[in-house]
Amino acid sequence: MTEKIKLNSFSNKSDLENLTRDTKNYFAYLLFFEKANGVIKINNTNAEVETYSISSLPILSTIDYIQVENNVSGWCIAFDKDARDLLLIHSFKLFCPFTGIVHVKLDKTIFEKLISYLKDMKLELEIKQNEYFEIIYLQNALIIKHLSRNISNSNSTSQLKDNTLKRFADLVNNEFKNHHDIDYYANKLAITTKTLDRIAKQQINISPKQIIQYRINAEAIRLLIHSQQNIKEIAYELNFSSPDYFNFFFKKINHICPSAYKNKMSENLRFLS
Amino acid sequence: MKEEIIDIEFNNQKKDYSFEIMSLQNLFQRNLNQLLSEPHRLGFYIILIIENGKGTHTIDFNEYEYSNGTVFTIGKNQVQKYTINENLKAYQILFTQDFIIKYYDEKQVFNSQLIFNDAIYSPKFQLTESQITEIIDIAQNLDFEYHDTLDDEYKSPIIRSGLHVLLMKLERFKQQQVPLKMDANYTDFFRFKNLVDEKCFKTRNVSDYCNELNINQKRLNLLTKSILNKTAKEFIDDRTVLEIKRLLSNTNSPIKEIAYKAGFDEPTNLVKYFKNITKQSPTDFRASLK
């Protein structure tokens, strides 16, 4: 069995490449660069990595190449799907494929604070047969909360360079509950669905439909884990025409039906909110 | 006659976090020493972490000595009293029940755990050197976050997660010292304990509790014997006396009134009952607090 959360430090380039290779078991990555100088290319987007910077790799991303000096060092956290889902609520900015890969440059003090949390977490992970796995989730939540707080437009580069796509992402974020169809969004942006499709494919290699579905799915996950609503209520809140259709939708993306998912995840995890 | 002991309710000038962290030095400088060195009943929870210093702290009329690395966990409605010590280096963390109910599973925090479980475990426990550095680290982070002027949507979630990590680590450290058996016996015992806390002024009859819990007297006695080495009746009496003590210290009401409040037909019955268990009359007890 693979661990839900894997934390490793790296001290050269090949370490880093090895750590980020397992995209089958691990869904999302956070890279903390203690010392780095170079370029990392993910999903066709170049970003500079430098000392005290952090990169988040959400799901569906592939690293095209890493071009850094060999003495790169830092930490890498890998999350599997369950862990990513549980932490999603805190980390929408970080783990969402359409806000893209986020590269953040931090102040030294904040960066060092995060590293000290990472070290605590490393100690915690080393305790075998950990009955207090919650602590690890909480420590992760702490790191992610601090990180989300420190992401601003000035210190981060997002994958979304194209303005239309940014507006589309914002629109989806605001209206996904009521509007599931691309036509609506294309209309609002005053472009055809075809154009929207083409821009999205070109820029981030994800279709607009996937972006909408991803956003709905993220909300469904959040509600299933953290709210007291039953599945029927959630289906109607997300504006599905029937609970059956919601079931079908959820199962298609997550390969598990909502009720089984709820049971699996909601064991005493309310504390993560 | 002793003047009335004040209920201290949670009062935080800083927004409505239902949470506060401060150093004890800070607290002792607030000109509250008069109040703090009298017994007072808490309307909230306290975690007291002694980083450096020696002294005593009084909880529920028992005096506990502390030294470097002592932690006290004091629950709602417990009565405590500080011994002023201006050189003490310690953190005090306060939070309300609302804070717990709102964000955590209350059952998880209060029923199945070792900390804040005054019926079974002592409120005091001692940490090793490495453990205390770990705890102080978290407290410092909480302190920094709480007093930081930066006030945004992340502040409260960060404090919540931090406090929760602290609670879980304390729980773990206490568990390393005090073995915790979590089996069916414990679940039944906690049901019994909660029921006693709720109803000890209505009935002190073991069979009443057995009926309510749907278990027979023999099993209940086995339960309390195995966990506390006390009979069920002894446990009920202990809790009742503690509640009476709290009333005695907490209010200025005459013994008569307390007797009726505690469900005794006649004040003399209360005096006898109290004396039988504590070897001290209620009036003497009250005087001893002064």
PDB file of N, CA and C in Angstrom, chain A residues 10-16 32-38 49-51 66-74:
ATOM      1  N   PHE A  10      14.928  16.732  -1.074  1.00  0.00           N
ATOM      2  CA  PHE A  10      15.819  16.423  -2.186  1.00  0.00           C
ATOM      3  C   PHE A  10      17.021  17.351  -2.137  1.00  0.00           C
ATOM      4  N   SER A  11      18.143  16.825  -2.613  1.00  0.00           N
ATOM      5  CA  SER A  11      19.338  17.656  -2.539  1.00  0.00           C
ATOM      6  C   SER A  11      20.084  17.707  -3.863  1.00  0.00           C
ATOM      7  N   ASN A  12      19.521  17.111  -4.901  1.00  0.00           N
ATOM      8  CA  ASN A  12      20.068  17.341  -6.233  1.00  0.00           C
ATOM      9  C   ASN A  12      18.987  17.106  -7.281  1.00  0.00           C
ATOM     10  N   LYS A  13      19.354  17.304  -8.517  1.00  0.00           N
ATOM     11  CA  LYS A  13      18.367  17.326  -9.581  1.00  0.00           C
ATOM     12  C   LYS A  13      17.700  15.971  -9.791  1.00  0.00           C
ATOM     13  N   SER A  14      18.511  14.909  -9.722  1.00  0.00           N
ATOM     14  CA  SER A  14      17.921  13.608 -10.023  1.00  0.00           C
ATOM     15  C   SER A  14      16.965  13.160  -8.910  1.00  0.00           C
ATOM     16  N   ASP A  15      17.288  13.532  -7.661  1.00  0.00           N
ATOM     17  CA  ASP A  15      16.342  13.291  -6.551  1.00  0.00           C
ATOM     18  C   ASP A  15      14.975  13.874  -6.900  1.00  0.00           C
ATOM     19  N   LEU A  16      15.027  15.137  -7.289  1.00  0.00           N
ATOM     20  CA  LEU A  16      13.804  15.876  -7.587  1.00  0.00           C
ATOM     21  C   LEU A  16      13.024  15.195  -8.702  1.00  0.00           C
ATOM     22  N   PHE A  32       8.912  22.605  -2.457  1.00  0.00           N
ATOM     23  CA  PHE A  32       9.464  23.745  -1.709  1.00  0.00           C
ATOM     24  C   PHE A  32      10.952  23.845  -2.050  1.00  0.00           C
ATOM     25  N   PHE A  33      11.343  24.926  -2.695  1.00  0.00           N
ATOM     26  CA  PHE A  33      12.745  25.058  -3.089  1.00  0.00           C
ATOM     27  C   PHE A  33      13.521  25.876  -2.069  1.00  0.00           C
ATOM     28  N   GLU A  34      14.392  25.170  -1.329  1.00  0.00           N
ATOM     29  CA  GLU A  34      15.233  25.889  -0.372  1.00  0.00           C
ATOM     30  C   GLU A  34      16.366  26.597  -1.093  1.00  0.00           C
ATOM     31  N   LYS A  35      16.801  25.940  -2.163  1.00  0.00           N
ATOM     32  CA  LYS A  35      17.881  26.522  -2.936  1.00  0.00           C
ATOM     33  C   LYS A  35      17.658  26.080  -4.372  1.00  0.00           C
ATOM     34  N   ALA A  36      17.514  27.008  -5.266  1.00  0.00           N
ATOM     35  CA  ALA A  36      17.276  26.616  -6.643  1.00  0.00           C
ATOM     36  C   ALA A  36      17.507  27.796  -7.571  1.00  0.00           C
ATOM     37  N   ASN A  37      17.799  27.447  -8.788  1.00  0.00           N
ATOM     38  CA  ASN A  37      17.977  28.471  -9.803  1.00  0.00           C
ATOM     39  C   ASN A  37      17.770  27.787 -11.138  1.00  0.00           C
ATOM     40  N   GLY A  38      16.689  28.123 -11.819  1.00  0.00           N
ATOM     41  CA  GLY A  38      16.463  27.473 -13.097  1.00  0.00           C
ATOM     42  C   GLY A  38      15.039  27.631 -13.572  1.00  0.00           C
ATOM     43  N   VAL A  49      12.142  28.869 -11.228  1.00  0.00           N
ATOM     44  CA  VAL A  49      12.199  28.478  -9.824  1.00  0.00           C
ATOM     45  C   VAL A  49      13.419  29.144  -9.227  1.00  0.00           C
ATOM     46  N   GLU A  50      13.258  29.611  -8.022  1.00  0.00           N
ATOM     47  CA  GLU A  50      14.365  30.282  -7.355  1.00  0.00           C
ATOM     48  C   GLU A  50      14.321  29.913  -5.888  1.00  0.00           C
ATOM     49  N   THR A  51      15.308  30.394  -5.156  1.00  0.00           N
ATOM     50  CA  THR A  51      15.374  30.113  -3.732  1.00  0.00           C
ATOM     51  C   THR A  51      14.133  30.695  -3.041  1.00  0.00           C
ATOM     52  N   ILE A  66      12.643  19.668 -16.270  1.00  0.00           N
ATOM     53  CA  ILE A  66      13.153  20.474 -15.174  1.00  0.00           C
ATOM     54  C   ILE A  66      14.565  20.868 -15.560  1.00  0.00           C
ATOM     55  N   GLN A  67      14.807  22.165 -15.581  1.00  0.00           N
ATOM     56  CA  GLN A  67      16.146  22.594 -15.949  1.00  0.00           C
ATOM     57  C   GLN A  67      16.667  23.477 -14.828  1.00  0.00           C
ATOM     58  N   VAL A  68      17.329  22.839 -13.899  1.00  0.00           N
ATOM     59  CA  VAL A  68      17.842  23.606 -12.769  1.00  0.00           C
ATOM     60  C   VAL A  68      19.289  23.223 -12.533  1.00  0.00           C
ATOM     61  N   GLU A  69      19.961  24.072 -11.810  1.00  0.00           N
ATOM     62  CA  GLU A  69      21.336  23.732 -11.441  1.00  0.00           C
ATOM     63  C   GLU A  69      21.305  22.515 -10.543  1.00  0.00           C
ATOM     64  N   ASN A  70      22.384  21.750 -10.602  1.00  0.00           N
ATOM     65  CA  ASN A  70      22.362  20.445  -9.948  1.00  0.00           C
ATOM     66  C   ASN A  70      22.280  20.534  -8.427  1.00  0.00           C
ATOM     67  N   ASN A  71      22.674  21.679  -7.855  1.00  0.00           N
ATOM     68  CA  ASN A  71      22.679  21.746  -6.384  1.00  0.00           C
ATOM     69  C   ASN A  71      21.327  22.188  -5.817  1.00  0.00           C
ATOM     70  N   VAL A  72      20.270  21.906  -6.571  1.00  0.00           N
ATOM     71  CA  VAL A  72      18.927  22.267  -6.104  1.00  0.00           C
ATOM     72  C   VAL A  72      18.596  21.479  -4.842  1.00  0.00           C
ATOM     73  N   SER A  73      17.937  22.129  -3.873  1.00  0.00           N
ATOM     74  CA  SER A  73      17.536  21.373  -2.687  1.00  0.00           C
ATOM     75  C   SER A  73      16.212  21.893  -2.159  1.00  0.00           C
ATOM     76  N   GLY A  74      15.535  21.041  -1.409  1.00  0.00           N
ATOM     77  CA  GLY A  74      14.240  21.442  -0.873  1.00  0.00           C
ATOM     78  C   GLY A  74      13.420  20.237  -0.456  1.00  0.00           C
TER      79      GLY A  74
END
